Tab-separated table of C-alpha atoms in Angstrom:
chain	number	residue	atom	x	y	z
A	1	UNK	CA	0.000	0.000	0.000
A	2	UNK	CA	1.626	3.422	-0.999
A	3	UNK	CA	-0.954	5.455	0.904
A	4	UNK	CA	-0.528	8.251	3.695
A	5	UNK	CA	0.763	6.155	6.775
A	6	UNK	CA	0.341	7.378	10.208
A	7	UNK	CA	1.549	5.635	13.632
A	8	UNK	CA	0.525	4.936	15.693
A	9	UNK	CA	-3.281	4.536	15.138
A	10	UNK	CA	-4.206	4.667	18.792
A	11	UNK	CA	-2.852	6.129	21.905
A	12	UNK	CA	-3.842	6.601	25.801
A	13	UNK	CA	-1.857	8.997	27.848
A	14	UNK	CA	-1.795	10.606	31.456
A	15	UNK	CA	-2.128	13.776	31.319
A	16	UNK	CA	1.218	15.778	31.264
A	17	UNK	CA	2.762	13.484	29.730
A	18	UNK	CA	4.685	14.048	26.364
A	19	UNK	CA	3.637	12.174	22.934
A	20	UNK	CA	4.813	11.987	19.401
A	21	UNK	CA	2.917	11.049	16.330
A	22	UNK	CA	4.460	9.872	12.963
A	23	UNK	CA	3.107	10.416	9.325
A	24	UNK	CA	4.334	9.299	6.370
A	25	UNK	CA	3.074	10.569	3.370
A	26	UNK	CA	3.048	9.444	-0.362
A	27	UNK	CA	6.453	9.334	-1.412
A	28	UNK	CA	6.836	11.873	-4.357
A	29	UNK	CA	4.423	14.580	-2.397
A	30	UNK	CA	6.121	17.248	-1.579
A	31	UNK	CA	3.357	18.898	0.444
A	32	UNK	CA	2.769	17.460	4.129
A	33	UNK	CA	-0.422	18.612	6.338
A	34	UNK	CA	-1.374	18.163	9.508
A	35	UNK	CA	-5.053	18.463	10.770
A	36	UNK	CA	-7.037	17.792	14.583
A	37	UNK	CA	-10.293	16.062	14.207
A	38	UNK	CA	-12.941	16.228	17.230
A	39	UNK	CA	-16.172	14.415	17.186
A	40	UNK	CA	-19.068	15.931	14.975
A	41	UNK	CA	-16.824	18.508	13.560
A	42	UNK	CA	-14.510	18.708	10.494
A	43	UNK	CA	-10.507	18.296	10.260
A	44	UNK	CA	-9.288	21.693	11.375
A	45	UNK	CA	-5.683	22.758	9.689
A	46	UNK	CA	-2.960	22.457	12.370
A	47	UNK	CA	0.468	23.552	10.329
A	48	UNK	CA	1.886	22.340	6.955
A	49	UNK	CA	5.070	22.275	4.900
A	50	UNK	CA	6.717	22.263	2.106
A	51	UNK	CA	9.801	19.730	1.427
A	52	UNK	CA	11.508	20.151	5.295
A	53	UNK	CA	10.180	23.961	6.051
A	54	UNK	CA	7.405	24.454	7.983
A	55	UNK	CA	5.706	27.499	6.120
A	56	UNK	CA	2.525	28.396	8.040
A	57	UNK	CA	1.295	27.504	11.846
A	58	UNK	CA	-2.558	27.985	12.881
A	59	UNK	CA	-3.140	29.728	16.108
A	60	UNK	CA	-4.776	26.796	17.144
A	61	UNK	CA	-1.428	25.312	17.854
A	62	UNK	CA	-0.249	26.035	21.227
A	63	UNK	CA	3.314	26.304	22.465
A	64	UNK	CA	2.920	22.650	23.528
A	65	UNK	CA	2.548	21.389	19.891
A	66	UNK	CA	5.904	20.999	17.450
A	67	UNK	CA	5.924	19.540	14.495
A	68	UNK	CA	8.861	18.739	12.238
A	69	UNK	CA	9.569	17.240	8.761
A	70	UNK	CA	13.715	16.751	8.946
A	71	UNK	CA	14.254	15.526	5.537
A	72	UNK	CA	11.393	16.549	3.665
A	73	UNK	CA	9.645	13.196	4.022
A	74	UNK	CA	8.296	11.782	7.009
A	75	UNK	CA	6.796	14.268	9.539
A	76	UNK	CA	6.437	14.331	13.801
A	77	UNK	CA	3.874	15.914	15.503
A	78	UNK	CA	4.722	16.252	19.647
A	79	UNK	CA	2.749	17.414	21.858
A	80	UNK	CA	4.034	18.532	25.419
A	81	UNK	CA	2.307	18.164	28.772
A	82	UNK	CA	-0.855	16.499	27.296
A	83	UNK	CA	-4.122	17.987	28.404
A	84	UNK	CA	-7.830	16.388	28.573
A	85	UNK	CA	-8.950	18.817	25.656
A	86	UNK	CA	-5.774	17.508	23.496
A	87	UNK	CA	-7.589	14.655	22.752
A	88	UNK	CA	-8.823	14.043	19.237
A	89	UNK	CA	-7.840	12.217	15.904
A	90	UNK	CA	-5.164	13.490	14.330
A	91	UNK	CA	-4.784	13.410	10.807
A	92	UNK	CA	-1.666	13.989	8.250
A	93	UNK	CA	-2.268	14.406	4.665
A	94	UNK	CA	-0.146	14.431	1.323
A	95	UNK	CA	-0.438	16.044	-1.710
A	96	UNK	CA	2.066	17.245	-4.611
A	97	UNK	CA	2.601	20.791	-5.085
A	98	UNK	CA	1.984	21.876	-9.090
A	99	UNK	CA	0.004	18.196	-9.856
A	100	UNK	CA	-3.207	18.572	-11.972
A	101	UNK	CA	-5.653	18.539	-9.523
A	102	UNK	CA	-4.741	19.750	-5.596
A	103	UNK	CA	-6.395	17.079	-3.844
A	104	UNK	CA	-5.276	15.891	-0.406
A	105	UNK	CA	-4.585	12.360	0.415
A	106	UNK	CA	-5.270	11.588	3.923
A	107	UNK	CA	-3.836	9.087	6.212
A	108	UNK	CA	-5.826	7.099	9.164
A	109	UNK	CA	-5.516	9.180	11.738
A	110	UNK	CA	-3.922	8.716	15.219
A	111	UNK	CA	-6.683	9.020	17.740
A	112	UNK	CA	-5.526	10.768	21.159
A	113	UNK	CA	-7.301	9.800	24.369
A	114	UNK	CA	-6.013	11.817	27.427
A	115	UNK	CA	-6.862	10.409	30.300
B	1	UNK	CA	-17.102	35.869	10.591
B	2	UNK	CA	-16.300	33.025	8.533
B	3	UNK	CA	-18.312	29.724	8.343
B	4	UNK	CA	-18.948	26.971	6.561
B	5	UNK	CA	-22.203	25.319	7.096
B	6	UNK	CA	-23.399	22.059	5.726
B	7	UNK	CA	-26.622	20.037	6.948
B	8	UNK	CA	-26.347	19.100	10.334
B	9	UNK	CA	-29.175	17.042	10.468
B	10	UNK	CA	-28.280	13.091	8.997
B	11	UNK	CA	-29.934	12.900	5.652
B	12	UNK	CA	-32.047	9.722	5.461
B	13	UNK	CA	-32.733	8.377	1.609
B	14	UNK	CA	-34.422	5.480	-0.065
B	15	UNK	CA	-31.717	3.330	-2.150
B	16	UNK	CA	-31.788	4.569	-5.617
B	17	UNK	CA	-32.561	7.822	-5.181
B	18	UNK	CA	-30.758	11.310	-5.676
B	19	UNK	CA	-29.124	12.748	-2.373
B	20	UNK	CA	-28.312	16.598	-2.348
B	21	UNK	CA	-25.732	17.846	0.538
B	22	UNK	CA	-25.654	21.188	0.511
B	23	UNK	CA	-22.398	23.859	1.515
B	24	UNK	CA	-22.970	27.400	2.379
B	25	UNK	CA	-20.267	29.783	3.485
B	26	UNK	CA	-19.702	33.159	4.321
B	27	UNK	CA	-16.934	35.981	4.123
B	28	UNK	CA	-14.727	33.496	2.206
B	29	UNK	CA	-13.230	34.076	-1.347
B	30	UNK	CA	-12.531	30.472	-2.379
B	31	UNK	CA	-10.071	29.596	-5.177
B	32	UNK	CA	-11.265	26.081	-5.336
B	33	UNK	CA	-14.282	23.597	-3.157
B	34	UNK	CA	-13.561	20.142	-2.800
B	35	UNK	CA	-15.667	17.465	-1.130
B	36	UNK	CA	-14.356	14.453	0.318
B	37	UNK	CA	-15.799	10.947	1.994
B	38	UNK	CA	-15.421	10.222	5.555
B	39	UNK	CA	-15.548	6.621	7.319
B	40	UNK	CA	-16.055	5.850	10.924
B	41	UNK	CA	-12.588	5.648	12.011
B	42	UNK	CA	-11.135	6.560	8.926
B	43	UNK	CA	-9.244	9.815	7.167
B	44	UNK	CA	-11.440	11.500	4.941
B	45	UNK	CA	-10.955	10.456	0.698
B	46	UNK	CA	-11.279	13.160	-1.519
B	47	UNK	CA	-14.266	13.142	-4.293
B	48	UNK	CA	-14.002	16.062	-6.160
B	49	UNK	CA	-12.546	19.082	-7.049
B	50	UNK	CA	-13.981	22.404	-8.552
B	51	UNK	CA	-12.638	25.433	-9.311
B	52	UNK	CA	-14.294	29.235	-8.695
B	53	UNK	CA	-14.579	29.604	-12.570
B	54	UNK	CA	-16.293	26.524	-12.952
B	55	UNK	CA	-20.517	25.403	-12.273
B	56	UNK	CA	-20.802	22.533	-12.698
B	57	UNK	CA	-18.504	19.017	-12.090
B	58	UNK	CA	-19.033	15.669	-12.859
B	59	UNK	CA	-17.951	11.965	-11.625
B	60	UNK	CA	-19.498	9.395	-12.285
B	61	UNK	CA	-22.794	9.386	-10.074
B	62	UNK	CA	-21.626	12.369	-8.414
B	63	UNK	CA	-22.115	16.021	-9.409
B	64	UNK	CA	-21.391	19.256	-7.531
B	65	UNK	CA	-22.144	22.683	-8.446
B	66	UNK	CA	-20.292	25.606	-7.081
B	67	UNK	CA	-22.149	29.292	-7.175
B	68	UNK	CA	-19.861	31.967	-6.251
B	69	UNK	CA	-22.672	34.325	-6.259
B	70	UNK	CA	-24.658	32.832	-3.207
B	71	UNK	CA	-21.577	31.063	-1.636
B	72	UNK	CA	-23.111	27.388	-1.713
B	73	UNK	CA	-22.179	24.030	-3.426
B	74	UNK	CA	-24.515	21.249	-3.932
B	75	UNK	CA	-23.451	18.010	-4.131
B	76	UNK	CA	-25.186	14.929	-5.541
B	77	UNK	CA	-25.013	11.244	-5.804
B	78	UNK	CA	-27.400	10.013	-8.117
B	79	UNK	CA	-28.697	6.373	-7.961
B	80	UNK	CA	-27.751	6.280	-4.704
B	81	UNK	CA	-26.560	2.920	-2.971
B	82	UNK	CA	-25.843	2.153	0.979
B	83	UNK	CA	-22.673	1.498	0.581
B	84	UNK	CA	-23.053	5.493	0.030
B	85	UNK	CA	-23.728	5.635	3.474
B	86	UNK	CA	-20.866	7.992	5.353
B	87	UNK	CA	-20.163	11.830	6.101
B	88	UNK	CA	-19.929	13.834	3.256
B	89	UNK	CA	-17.095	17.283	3.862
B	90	UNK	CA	-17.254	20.074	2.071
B	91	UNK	CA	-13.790	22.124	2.389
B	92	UNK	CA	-12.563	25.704	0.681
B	93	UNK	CA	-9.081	26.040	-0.496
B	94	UNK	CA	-9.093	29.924	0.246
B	95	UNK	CA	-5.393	30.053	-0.626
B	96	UNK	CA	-4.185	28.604	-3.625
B	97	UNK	CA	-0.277	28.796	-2.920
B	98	UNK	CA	-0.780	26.554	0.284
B	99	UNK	CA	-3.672	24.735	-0.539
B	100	UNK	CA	-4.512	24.208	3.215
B	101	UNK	CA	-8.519	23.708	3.146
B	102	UNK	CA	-10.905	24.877	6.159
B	103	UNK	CA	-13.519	22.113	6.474
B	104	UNK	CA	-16.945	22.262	7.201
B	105	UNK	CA	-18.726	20.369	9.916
B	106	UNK	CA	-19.700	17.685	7.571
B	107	UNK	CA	-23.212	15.829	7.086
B	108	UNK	CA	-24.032	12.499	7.465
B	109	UNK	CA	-25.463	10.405	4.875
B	110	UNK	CA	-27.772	7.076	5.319
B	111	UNK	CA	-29.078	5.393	2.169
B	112	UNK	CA	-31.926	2.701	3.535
B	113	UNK	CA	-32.060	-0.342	1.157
């Protein structure tokens, strides 16, 4: 399968605690998003780069969150001192900057249950 | 502000018939609309794609319409089937150099057999 990948797909923490997600995307997209997904709403846009620079942030993402893509492939998303409203699913998407049609191809998800 | 509003009531339809979904926003200046498939448990799959100069798109059963005037795209699966069945996104690209879309809350679809 050469889809969006995203690991892992579940995870329970204490709050406080630290975590780190993994995504990796399609291999020739060059364009890496990530996106928070709460129950009954839609993905909202979290940060997104292109190659290995991060080029835009949303306010949405406190100090807590970092995300990095260190050789313009796969991508990290950590989140520091975990709080109950930091749960949610997680998504990363793909997609290839230029191509045809600028459709995003989305991965699973990592769903975040802070406990 | 800005919204984007789609049904939030589930939309209940017989098998076989034509289901409309309907996206309305406000103070946005969209470049492009897409609409995507959602699972249970799963990352959403995008449908289509259509572009502020265009009205109309087509895919197979599925056909969305994009009116820049009143800031609303319909979308519609004709014949529809239950394995239809899912939530249905609408999202605006309102920057074209990123592409990064703003979603709307999504609306559930049930096609009864």
């Amino acid at each position: 399968d050469t889809g969006v990948s995203q690991d892992p797909r579940h995870k329970i923490t204490k709050r406080g605690q630290n975590v780190t997600f993994r995504c990796d995307p399609i291999s020739e997209h060059n364009r890496l998003y990530w996106y928070r997904q709460t129950l009954g709403q839609g993905p909202e846009f979290l940060t997104y780069f292109q190659n290995e620079a991060q080029l835009e942030k949303s306010r949405l993402l406190s100090d807590r969150f970092s995300a990095e893509r260190p050789k313009g492939s796969f991508s990290t998303l950590e989140i520091q001192r975990t709080e109950q409203g930091d749960s949610a699913m997680y998504l990363c998407a793909s997609s290839l900057a230029g191509g045809s049609v600028d459709e995003q191809y989305f991965g699973p998800g990592t769903r975040l249950t802070v406990t | 502000s800005q919204k984007i509003e789609q049904n939030s009531e589930a939309l209940n339809i017989q098998e076989g018939k034509t289901a409309t979904l309907t996206c309305n926003y406000t103070n946005y200046s969209p470049a492009y609309l897409q609409w995507y498939r959602q699972d249970p448990g799963r990352g959403p799959v995008f449908l289509l794609l259509i572009r502020e100069n265009e009205k109309e798109k087509r895919k197979e059963r599925l056909k969305v319409t994009f009116d820049t005037t009143l800031k609303q795209s319909l979308f519609h699966i004709t014949a529809s089937q239950p394995a239809d069945s899912a939530t249905y996104l609408c999202a605006l690209d309102i920057d074209g150099a990123t592409n990064k879309l703003i979603f709307g809350t999504g609306t559930l679809l049930a096609v009864q057999p």
